[in-house]
Coordinates of C-alpha atoms in Angstrom, one line a residue:
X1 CA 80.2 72.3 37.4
X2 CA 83.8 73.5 37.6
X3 CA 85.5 74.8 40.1
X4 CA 85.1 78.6 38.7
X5 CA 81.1 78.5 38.6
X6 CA 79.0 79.7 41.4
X7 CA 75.7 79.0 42.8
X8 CA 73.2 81.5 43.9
X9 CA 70.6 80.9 46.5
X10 CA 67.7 82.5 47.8
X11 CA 65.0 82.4 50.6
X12 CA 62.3 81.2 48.1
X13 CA 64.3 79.4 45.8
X14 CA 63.3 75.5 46.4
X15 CA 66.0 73.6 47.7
X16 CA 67.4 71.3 45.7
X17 CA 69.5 68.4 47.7
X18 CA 68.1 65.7 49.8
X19 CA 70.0 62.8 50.8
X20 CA 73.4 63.2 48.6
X21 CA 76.1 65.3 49.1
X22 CA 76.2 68.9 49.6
X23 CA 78.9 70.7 47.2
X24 CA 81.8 72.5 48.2
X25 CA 80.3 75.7 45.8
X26 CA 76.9 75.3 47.7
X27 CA 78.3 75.6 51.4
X28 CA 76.9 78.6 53.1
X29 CA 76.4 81.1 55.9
X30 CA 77.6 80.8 59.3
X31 CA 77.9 79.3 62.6
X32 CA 75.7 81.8 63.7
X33 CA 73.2 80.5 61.9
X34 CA 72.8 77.3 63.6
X35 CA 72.6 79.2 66.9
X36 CA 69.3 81.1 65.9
X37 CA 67.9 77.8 64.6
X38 CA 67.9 75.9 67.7
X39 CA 67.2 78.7 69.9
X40 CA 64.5 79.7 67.7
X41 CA 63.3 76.6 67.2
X42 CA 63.3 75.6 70.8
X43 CA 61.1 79.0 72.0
X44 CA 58.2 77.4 71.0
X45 CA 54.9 76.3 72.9
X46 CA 55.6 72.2 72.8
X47 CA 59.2 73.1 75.0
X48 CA 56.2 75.3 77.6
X49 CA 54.6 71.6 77.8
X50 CA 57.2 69.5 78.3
X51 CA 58.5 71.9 81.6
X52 CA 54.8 72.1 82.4
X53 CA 55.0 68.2 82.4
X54 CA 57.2 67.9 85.8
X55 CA 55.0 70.1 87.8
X56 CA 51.3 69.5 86.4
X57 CA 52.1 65.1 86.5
X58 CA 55.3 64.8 88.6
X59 CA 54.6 67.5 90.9
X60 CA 58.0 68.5 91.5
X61 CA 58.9 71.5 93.5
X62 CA 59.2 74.2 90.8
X63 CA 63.1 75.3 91.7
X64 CA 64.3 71.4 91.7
X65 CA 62.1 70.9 88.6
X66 CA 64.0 74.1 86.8
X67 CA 67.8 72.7 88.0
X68 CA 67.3 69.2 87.0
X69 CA 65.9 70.0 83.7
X70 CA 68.7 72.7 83.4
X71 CA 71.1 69.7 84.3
X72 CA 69.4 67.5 81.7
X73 CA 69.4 70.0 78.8
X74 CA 73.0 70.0 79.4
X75 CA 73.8 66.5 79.5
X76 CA 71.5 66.1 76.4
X77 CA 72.9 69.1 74.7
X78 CA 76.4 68.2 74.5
X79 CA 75.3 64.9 72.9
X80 CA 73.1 66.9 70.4
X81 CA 75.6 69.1 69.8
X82 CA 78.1 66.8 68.8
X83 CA 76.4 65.1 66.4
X84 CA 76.5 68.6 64.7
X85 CA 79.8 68.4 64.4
X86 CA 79.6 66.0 61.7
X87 CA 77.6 68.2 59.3
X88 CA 80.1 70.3 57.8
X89 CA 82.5 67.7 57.5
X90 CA 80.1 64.7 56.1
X91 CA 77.9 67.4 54.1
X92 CA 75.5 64.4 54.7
X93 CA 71.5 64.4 56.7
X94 CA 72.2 63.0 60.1
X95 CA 70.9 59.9 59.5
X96 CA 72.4 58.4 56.0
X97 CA 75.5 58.3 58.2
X98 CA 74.4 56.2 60.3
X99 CA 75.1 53.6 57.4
X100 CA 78.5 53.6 58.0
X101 CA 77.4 51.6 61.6
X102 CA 74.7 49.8 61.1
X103 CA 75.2 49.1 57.0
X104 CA 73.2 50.6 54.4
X105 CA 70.2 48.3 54.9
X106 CA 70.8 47.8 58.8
X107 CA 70.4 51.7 59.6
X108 CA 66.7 51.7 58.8
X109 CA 65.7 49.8 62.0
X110 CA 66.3 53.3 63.7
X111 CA 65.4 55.2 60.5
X112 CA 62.1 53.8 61.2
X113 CA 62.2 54.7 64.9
X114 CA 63.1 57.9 63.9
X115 CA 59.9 58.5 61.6
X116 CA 58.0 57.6 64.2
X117 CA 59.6 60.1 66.5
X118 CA 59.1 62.6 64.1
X119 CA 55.2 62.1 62.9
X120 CA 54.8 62.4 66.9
X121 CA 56.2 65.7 67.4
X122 CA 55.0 67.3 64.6
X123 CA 51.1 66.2 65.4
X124 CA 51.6 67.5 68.8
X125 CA 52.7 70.1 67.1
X126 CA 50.0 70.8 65.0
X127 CA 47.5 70.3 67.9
X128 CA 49.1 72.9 69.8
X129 CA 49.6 75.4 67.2
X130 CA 46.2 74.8 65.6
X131 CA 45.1 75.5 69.1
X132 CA 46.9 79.0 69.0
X133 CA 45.3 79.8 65.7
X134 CA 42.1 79.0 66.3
X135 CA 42.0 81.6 69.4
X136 CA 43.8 84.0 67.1
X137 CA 41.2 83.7 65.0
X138 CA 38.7 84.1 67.7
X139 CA 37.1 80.5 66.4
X140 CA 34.6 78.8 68.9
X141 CA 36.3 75.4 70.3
X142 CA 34.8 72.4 72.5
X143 CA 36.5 71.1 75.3
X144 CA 38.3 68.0 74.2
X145 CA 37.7 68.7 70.4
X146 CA 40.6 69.0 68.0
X147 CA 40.9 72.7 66.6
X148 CA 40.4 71.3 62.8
X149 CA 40.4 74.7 61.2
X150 CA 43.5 75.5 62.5
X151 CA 45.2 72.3 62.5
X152 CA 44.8 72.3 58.6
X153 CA 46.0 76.4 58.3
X154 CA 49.1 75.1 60.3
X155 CA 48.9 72.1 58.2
X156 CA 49.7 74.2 54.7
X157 CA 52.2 76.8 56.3
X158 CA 54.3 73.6 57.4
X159 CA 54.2 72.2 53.6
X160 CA 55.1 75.9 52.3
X161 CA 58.0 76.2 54.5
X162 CA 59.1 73.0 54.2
X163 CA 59.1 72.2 50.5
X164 CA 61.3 75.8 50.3
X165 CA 63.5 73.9 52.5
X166 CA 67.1 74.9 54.1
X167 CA 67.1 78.8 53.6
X168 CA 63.3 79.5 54.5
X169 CA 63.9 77.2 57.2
X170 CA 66.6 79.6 58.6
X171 CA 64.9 82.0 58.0
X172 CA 62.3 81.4 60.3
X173 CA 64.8 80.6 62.8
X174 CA 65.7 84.0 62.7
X175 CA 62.4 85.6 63.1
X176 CA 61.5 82.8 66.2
X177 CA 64.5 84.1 67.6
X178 CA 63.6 87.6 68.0
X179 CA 60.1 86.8 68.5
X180 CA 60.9 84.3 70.9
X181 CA 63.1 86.8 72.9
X182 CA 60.1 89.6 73.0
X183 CA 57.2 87.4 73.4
X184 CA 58.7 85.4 76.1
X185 CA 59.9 88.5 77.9
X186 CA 56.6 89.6 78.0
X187 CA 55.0 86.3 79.3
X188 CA 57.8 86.5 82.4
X189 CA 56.6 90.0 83.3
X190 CA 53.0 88.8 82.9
X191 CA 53.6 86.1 85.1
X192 CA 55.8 87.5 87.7
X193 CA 53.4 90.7 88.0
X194 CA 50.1 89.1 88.2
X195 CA 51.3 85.6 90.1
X196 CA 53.4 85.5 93.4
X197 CA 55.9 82.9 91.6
X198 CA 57.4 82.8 94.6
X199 CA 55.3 81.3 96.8
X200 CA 55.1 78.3 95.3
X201 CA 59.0 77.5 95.4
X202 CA 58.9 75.1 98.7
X203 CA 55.9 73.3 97.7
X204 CA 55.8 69.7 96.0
X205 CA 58.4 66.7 95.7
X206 CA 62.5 67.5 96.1
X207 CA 63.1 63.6 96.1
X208 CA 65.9 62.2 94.0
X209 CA 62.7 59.9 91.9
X210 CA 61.5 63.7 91.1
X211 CA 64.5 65.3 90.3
X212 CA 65.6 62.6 88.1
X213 CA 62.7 62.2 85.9
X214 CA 62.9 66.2 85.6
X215 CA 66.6 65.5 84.3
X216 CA 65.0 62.9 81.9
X217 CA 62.9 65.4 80.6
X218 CA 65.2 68.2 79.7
X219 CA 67.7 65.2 78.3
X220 CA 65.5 63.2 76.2
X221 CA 64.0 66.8 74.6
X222 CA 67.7 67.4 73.4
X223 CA 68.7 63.9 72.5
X224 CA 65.5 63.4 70.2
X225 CA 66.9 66.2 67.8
X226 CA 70.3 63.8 67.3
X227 CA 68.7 62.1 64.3
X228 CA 68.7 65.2 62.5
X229 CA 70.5 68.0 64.0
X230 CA 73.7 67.4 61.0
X231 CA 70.8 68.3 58.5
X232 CA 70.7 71.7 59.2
X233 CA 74.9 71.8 60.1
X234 CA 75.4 70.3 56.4
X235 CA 75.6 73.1 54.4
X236 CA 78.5 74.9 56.3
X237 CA 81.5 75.5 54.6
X238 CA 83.6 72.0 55.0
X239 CA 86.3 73.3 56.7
X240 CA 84.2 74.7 59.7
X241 CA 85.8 73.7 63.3
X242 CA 83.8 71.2 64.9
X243 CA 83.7 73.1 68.2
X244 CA 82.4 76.2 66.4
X245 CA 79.2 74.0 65.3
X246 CA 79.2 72.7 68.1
X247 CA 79.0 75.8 70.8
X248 CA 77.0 77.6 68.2
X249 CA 74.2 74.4 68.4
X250 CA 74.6 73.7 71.9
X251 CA 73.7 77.2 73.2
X252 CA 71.7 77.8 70.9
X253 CA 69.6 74.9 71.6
X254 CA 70.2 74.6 75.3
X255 CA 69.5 78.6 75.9
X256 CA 65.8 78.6 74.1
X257 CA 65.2 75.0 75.5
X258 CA 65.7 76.2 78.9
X259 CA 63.7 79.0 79.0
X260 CA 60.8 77.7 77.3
X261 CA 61.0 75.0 80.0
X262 CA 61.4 77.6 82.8
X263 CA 58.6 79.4 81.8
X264 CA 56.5 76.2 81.7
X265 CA 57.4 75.2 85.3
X266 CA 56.3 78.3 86.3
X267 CA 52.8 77.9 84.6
X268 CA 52.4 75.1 86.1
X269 CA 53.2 75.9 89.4
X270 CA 50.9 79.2 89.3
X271 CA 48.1 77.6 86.6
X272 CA 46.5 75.4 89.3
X273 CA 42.5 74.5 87.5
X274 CA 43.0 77.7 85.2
X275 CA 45.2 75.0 83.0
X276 CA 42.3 73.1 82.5
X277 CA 41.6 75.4 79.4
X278 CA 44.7 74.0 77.7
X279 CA 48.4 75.6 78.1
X280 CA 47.5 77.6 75.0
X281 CA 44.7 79.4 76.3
X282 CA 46.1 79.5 79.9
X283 CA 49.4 81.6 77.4
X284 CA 46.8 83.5 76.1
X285 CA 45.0 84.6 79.0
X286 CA 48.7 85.5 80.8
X287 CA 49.3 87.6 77.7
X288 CA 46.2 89.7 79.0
X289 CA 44.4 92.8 76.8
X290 CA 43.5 91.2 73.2
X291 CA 45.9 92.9 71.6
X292 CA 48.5 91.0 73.6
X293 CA 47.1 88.5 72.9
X294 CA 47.2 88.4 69.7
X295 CA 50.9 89.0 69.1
X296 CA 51.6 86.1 71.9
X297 CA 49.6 83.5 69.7
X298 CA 51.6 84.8 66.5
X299 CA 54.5 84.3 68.8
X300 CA 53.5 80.6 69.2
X301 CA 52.6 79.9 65.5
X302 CA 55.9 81.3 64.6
X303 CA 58.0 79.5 67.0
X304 CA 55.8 76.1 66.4
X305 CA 55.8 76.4 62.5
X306 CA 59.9 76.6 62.8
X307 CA 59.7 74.2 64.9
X308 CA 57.6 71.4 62.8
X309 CA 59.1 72.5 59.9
X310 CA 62.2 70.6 61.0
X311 CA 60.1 67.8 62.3
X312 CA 58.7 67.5 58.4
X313 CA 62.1 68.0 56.7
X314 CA 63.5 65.6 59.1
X315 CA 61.2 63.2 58.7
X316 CA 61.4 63.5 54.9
X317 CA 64.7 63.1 55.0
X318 CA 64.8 59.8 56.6
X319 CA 61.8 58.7 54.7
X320 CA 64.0 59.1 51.4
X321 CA 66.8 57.3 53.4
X322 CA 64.6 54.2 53.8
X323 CA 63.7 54.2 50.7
X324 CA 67.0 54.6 49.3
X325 CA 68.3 51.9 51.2
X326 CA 67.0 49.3 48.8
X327 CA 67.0 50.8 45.2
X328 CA 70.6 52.1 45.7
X329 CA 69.6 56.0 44.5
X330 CA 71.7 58.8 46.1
X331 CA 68.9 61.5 46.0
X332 CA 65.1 61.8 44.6
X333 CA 63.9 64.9 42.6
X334 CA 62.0 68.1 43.8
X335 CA 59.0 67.3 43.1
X336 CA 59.1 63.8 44.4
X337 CA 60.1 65.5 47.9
X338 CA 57.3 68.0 47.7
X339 CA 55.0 64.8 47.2
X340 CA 56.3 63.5 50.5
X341 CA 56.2 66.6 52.2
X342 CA 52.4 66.6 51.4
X343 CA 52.0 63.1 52.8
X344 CA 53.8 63.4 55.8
X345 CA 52.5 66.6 56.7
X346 CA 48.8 65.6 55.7
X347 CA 49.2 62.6 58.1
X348 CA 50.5 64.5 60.8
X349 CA 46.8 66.5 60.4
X350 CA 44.7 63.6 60.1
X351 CA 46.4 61.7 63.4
X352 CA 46.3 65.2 65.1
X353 CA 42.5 65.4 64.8
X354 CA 41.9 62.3 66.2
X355 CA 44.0 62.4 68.8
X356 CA 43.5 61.4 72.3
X357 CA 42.4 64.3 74.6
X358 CA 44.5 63.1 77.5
X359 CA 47.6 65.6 75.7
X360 CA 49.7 66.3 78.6
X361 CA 49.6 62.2 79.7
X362 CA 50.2 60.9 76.1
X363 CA 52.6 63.7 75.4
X364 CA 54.9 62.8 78.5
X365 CA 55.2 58.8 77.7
X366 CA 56.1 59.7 74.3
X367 CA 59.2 62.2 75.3
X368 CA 60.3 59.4 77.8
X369 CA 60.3 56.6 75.2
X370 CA 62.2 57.9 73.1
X371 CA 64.9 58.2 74.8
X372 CA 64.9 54.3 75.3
X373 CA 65.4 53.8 71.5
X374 CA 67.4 56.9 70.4
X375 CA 70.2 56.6 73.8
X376 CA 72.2 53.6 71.8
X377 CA 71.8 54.7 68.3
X378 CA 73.3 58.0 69.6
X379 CA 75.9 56.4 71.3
X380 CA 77.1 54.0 68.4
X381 CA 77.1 57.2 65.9
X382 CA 79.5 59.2 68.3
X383 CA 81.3 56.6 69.2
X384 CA 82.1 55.3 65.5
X385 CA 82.9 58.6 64.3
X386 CA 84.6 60.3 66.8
X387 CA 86.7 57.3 68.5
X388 CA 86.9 54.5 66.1
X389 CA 86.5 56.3 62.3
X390 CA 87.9 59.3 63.2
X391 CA 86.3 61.5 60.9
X392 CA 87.3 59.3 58.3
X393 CA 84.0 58.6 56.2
X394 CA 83.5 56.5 53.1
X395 CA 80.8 58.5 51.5
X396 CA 80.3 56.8 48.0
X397 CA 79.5 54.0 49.7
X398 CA 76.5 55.0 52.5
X399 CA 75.2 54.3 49.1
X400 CA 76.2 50.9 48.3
X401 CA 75.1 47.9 50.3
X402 CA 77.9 46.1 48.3
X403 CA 80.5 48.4 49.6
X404 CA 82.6 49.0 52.3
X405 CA 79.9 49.5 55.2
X406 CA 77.7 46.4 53.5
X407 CA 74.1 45.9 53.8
X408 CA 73.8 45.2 57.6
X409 CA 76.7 45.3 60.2
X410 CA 75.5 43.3 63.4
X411 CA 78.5 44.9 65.1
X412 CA 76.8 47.9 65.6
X413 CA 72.7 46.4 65.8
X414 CA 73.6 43.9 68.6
X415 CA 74.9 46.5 70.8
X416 CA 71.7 48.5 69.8
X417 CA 69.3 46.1 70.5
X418 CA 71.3 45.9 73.9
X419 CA 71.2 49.5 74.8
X420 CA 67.6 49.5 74.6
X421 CA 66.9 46.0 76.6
X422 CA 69.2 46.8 79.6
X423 CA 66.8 49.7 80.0
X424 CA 64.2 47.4 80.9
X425 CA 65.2 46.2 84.2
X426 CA 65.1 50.0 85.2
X427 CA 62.3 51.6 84.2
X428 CA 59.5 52.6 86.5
X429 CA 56.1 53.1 86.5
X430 CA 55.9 56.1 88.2
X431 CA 58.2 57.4 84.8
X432 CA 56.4 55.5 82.0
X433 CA 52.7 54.9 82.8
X434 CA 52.0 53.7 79.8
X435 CA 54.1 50.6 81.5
X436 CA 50.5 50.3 84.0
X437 CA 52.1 48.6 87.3
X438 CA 54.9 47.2 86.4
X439 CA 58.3 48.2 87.6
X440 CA 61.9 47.2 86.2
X441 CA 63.4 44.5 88.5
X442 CA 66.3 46.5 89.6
X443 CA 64.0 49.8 89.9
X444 CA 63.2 49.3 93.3
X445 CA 66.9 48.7 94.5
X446 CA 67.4 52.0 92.8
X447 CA 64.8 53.4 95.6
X448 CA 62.4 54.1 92.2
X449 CA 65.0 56.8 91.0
X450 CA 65.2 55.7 87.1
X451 CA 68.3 55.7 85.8
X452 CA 67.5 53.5 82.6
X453 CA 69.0 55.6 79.8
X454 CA 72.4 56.3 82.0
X455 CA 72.5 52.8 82.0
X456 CA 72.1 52.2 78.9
X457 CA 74.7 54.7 77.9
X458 CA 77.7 52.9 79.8
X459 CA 76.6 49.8 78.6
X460 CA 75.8 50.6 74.8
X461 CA 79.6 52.2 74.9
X462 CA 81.1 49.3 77.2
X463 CA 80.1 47.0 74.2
X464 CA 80.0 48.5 71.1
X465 CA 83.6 50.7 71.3
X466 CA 85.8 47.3 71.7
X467 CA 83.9 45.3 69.3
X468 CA 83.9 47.9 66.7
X469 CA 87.7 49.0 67.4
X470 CA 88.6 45.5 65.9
X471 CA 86.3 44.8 63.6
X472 CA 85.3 47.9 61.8
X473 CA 88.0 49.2 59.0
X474 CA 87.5 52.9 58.5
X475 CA 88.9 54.2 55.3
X476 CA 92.6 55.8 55.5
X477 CA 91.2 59.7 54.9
X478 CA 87.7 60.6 54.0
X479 CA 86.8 59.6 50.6
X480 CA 84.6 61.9 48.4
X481 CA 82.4 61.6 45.5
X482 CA 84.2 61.3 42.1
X483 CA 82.9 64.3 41.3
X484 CA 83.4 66.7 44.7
X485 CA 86.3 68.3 45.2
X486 CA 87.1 69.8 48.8
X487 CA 88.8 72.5 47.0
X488 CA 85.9 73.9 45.1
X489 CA 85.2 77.6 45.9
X490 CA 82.0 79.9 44.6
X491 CA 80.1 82.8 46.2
X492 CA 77.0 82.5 47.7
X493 CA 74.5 84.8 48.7
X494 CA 73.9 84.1 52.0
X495 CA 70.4 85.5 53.0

């Protein structure tokens, strides 16, 4: 393709890059676009959970609960948002550069992680949304049944959506964003006029344990969309500022996150036994006349199916990167992508099905862990690109596990693998129950406030930045493709 030709897109034209390269002629749209992404994609019914979390099982007073998690979307946000900044310049998926830390092979220890991560979300996901269909559909449910019906209608929207790919994807960001901002405006109103909100402001825990673990769940819902977040940041035109990707990902992101969570809080503080029925049908039943209703559980399909649509392209993504990592390909076809979409998605379905009935439990010790294994990963990729590389990629050879960045660099696993076992010694029961009675050594001395992934923060820097500072050797300048050419220019219809 020369320099001259040009490159027309469309919502429903099937996207056609994975894991390689983006072209200069194929960068599109705007900053903008990233902002109604992650706000749209963050208005969304799982975000409702996760504030609903620190009251309903940490009990925290609902003001502290709504500062702390503020604090921690913040924290996590900037960390988020910088890895962001690395998508126009890269024109890469979040998590193939990685490879030039951890070596080509090396990078799928948290590749793996991440899948994981992903496959979690998106069956909570499902169970949730499926939920909201099945009352939109007026279907009869048993208490501590899985909504199948709507599971598997959910199921087939996600696979729709996301074997369209990139522009349906912002698309939908767009519409979540605008439903989001009515349907959650609504659901305030609801809950202000038919609740007295604020007479539960004074009542549960304003302890430093409490507030913390509030901070951990606003942080670790940000940080967990690090793996990713450059996917949807790739396509911008190369010579986009960092700081505009950035500001236009961290508000976004940090604005919808918050107010989901807010909302959430206040459910819970307000719900009492009425949440018994499941956040989705406590939502509904807020929303009030059927016809309410109705919209509010189109609200939360719309703002769900954005929502697992990233967790399915993401998790596709670094799928192919796995797999990539050993035969040495730099991107699969279309159709061998839609066959992964299928699988992921279909598993996603199956494991949301059976699923536990204990959501709100299960659902909290996932969020939490996470954030022991993504902290140092996220750390090492900042740290490498920003401070030690510079911005100075070698991208022919993410590809090559003969190349510069070679097939496993301890340099950055050790201090990986470190950043996740200093954690231990912290971590408290109270946090992770899914840890039973025990308690971290040093959690006590801490008077039970855990402070595990700060820690591991420091420490993953304090021993990854010196060591790679005289080991690594970063290319000169960024080195391209043979075939890209910064300079290439072509219109685009931007939808």
């Amino acid at each position: 393709m020369t320099s001259q030709q040009t490159t027309t897109t469309g919502t429903l034209v099937i996207e056609r890059r994975t894991i390689d390269m983006v072209p200069a002629n194929e960068r599109h749209g705007t900053p903008w676009s990233q902002f109604t992404l992650w706000f749209g994609g963050n208005m969304q019914i799982t975000a409702i959970v996760t504030g609903l979390i620190a009251v309903a099982i940490f009990h925290a007073e609902p003001l502290t609960a709504i500062i702390a998690v503020l604090l921690g979307n913040v924290v996590g946000g900037v960390t988020m948002a910088l890895h962001s900044g690395q998508g126009p310049r890269m024109g890469l998926p979040q998590m193939i550069s990685s490879r030039a830390q951890f070596g080509v092979i090396g990078a799928t220890l948290p590749l793996v992680l991440v899948i994981c991560m992903y496959l979690g979300f998106a069956l909570t996901g499902a169970a949730l949304a499926g939920d909201a269909i099945s009352h939109l559909l007026g279907l009869p449910s048993t208490a501590g049944s899985a909504p199948v019906v709507g599971i598997l209608i959910f199921g087939a929207l996600t696979v729709i959506v996301s074997v369209f790919g990139y522009q349906l994807i912002h698309v939908m960001g767009r519409i979540a964003t605008v439903a989001g901002i009515l349907g959650f405006a609504y659901l305030f109103f609801q809950l202000f006029a038919n609740y007295d909100v604020g007479a539960t402001f004074g009542e549960g825990a304003t302890d430093a344990a409490t507030f913390m673990v509030c901070l951990t769940l606003g942080a670790s819902w940000q940080m967990t969309y690090a793996p990713y977040v450059a996917d949807y940041s790739r396509y911008l035109p190369a010579d986009t500022p960092v700081s505009t990707t950035f500001w236009s990902t961290f508000l976004g992101s940090v604005t919808g996150t918050q107010i989901s969570m807010t909302l959430g809080i206040l459910i819970g503080a307000v719900s009492g036994e009425a949440l018994l029925g499941g956040p989705v049908g406590f939502v509904g039943h807020l929303a009030g006349p059927a016809a309410a209703a109705f919209v509010i559980y189109l609200v939360i399909i719309v703002g769900k199916l954005t929502a697992n649509t990233l967790n399915a392209y993401g998790g596709i993504m670094s799928t192919v990167t796995v797999i990539t990592s050993f035969n040495a390909e730099t991107r699969i076809s279309s159709r061998a992508r839609s066959i992964y979409i299928i699988v992921f998605v279909a598993l996603t379905m199956v494991i949301a099905i059976a699923a536990s009935a204990d959501f709100l439990n299960n659902f909290k010790n996932f969020v939490l862990l996470l954030l022991a294994v993504f902290i140092p990963w996220s750390i090492i990729n900042l740290v490498d690109y920003y401070l030690v590389s510079k911005e100075r990629i070698d991208i022919p050879a993410l590809y090559d596990r003969h190349g510069r960045y070679g097939a496993v660099n301890w340099t950055a696993l050790v201090p990986y693998a470190i950043g996740i076992a200093v954690q231990i010694p912290f971590l408290t029961s109270d946090t992770y129950s899914v840890l039973g009675t025990f308690n971290g050594p040093l959690a006590d001395v801490m008077g039970g406030i855990d402070v595990s992934w700060a820690v591991s923060m420091i420490v993953t820097f304090a021993v990854y930045y010196p060591w790679a500072k005289r080991t690594m050797r970063p290319p000169s300048s960024m080195i391209y493709p043979r075939d890209y050419s910064p300079e290439q220019t072509g219109q685009i219809a931007v939808i």
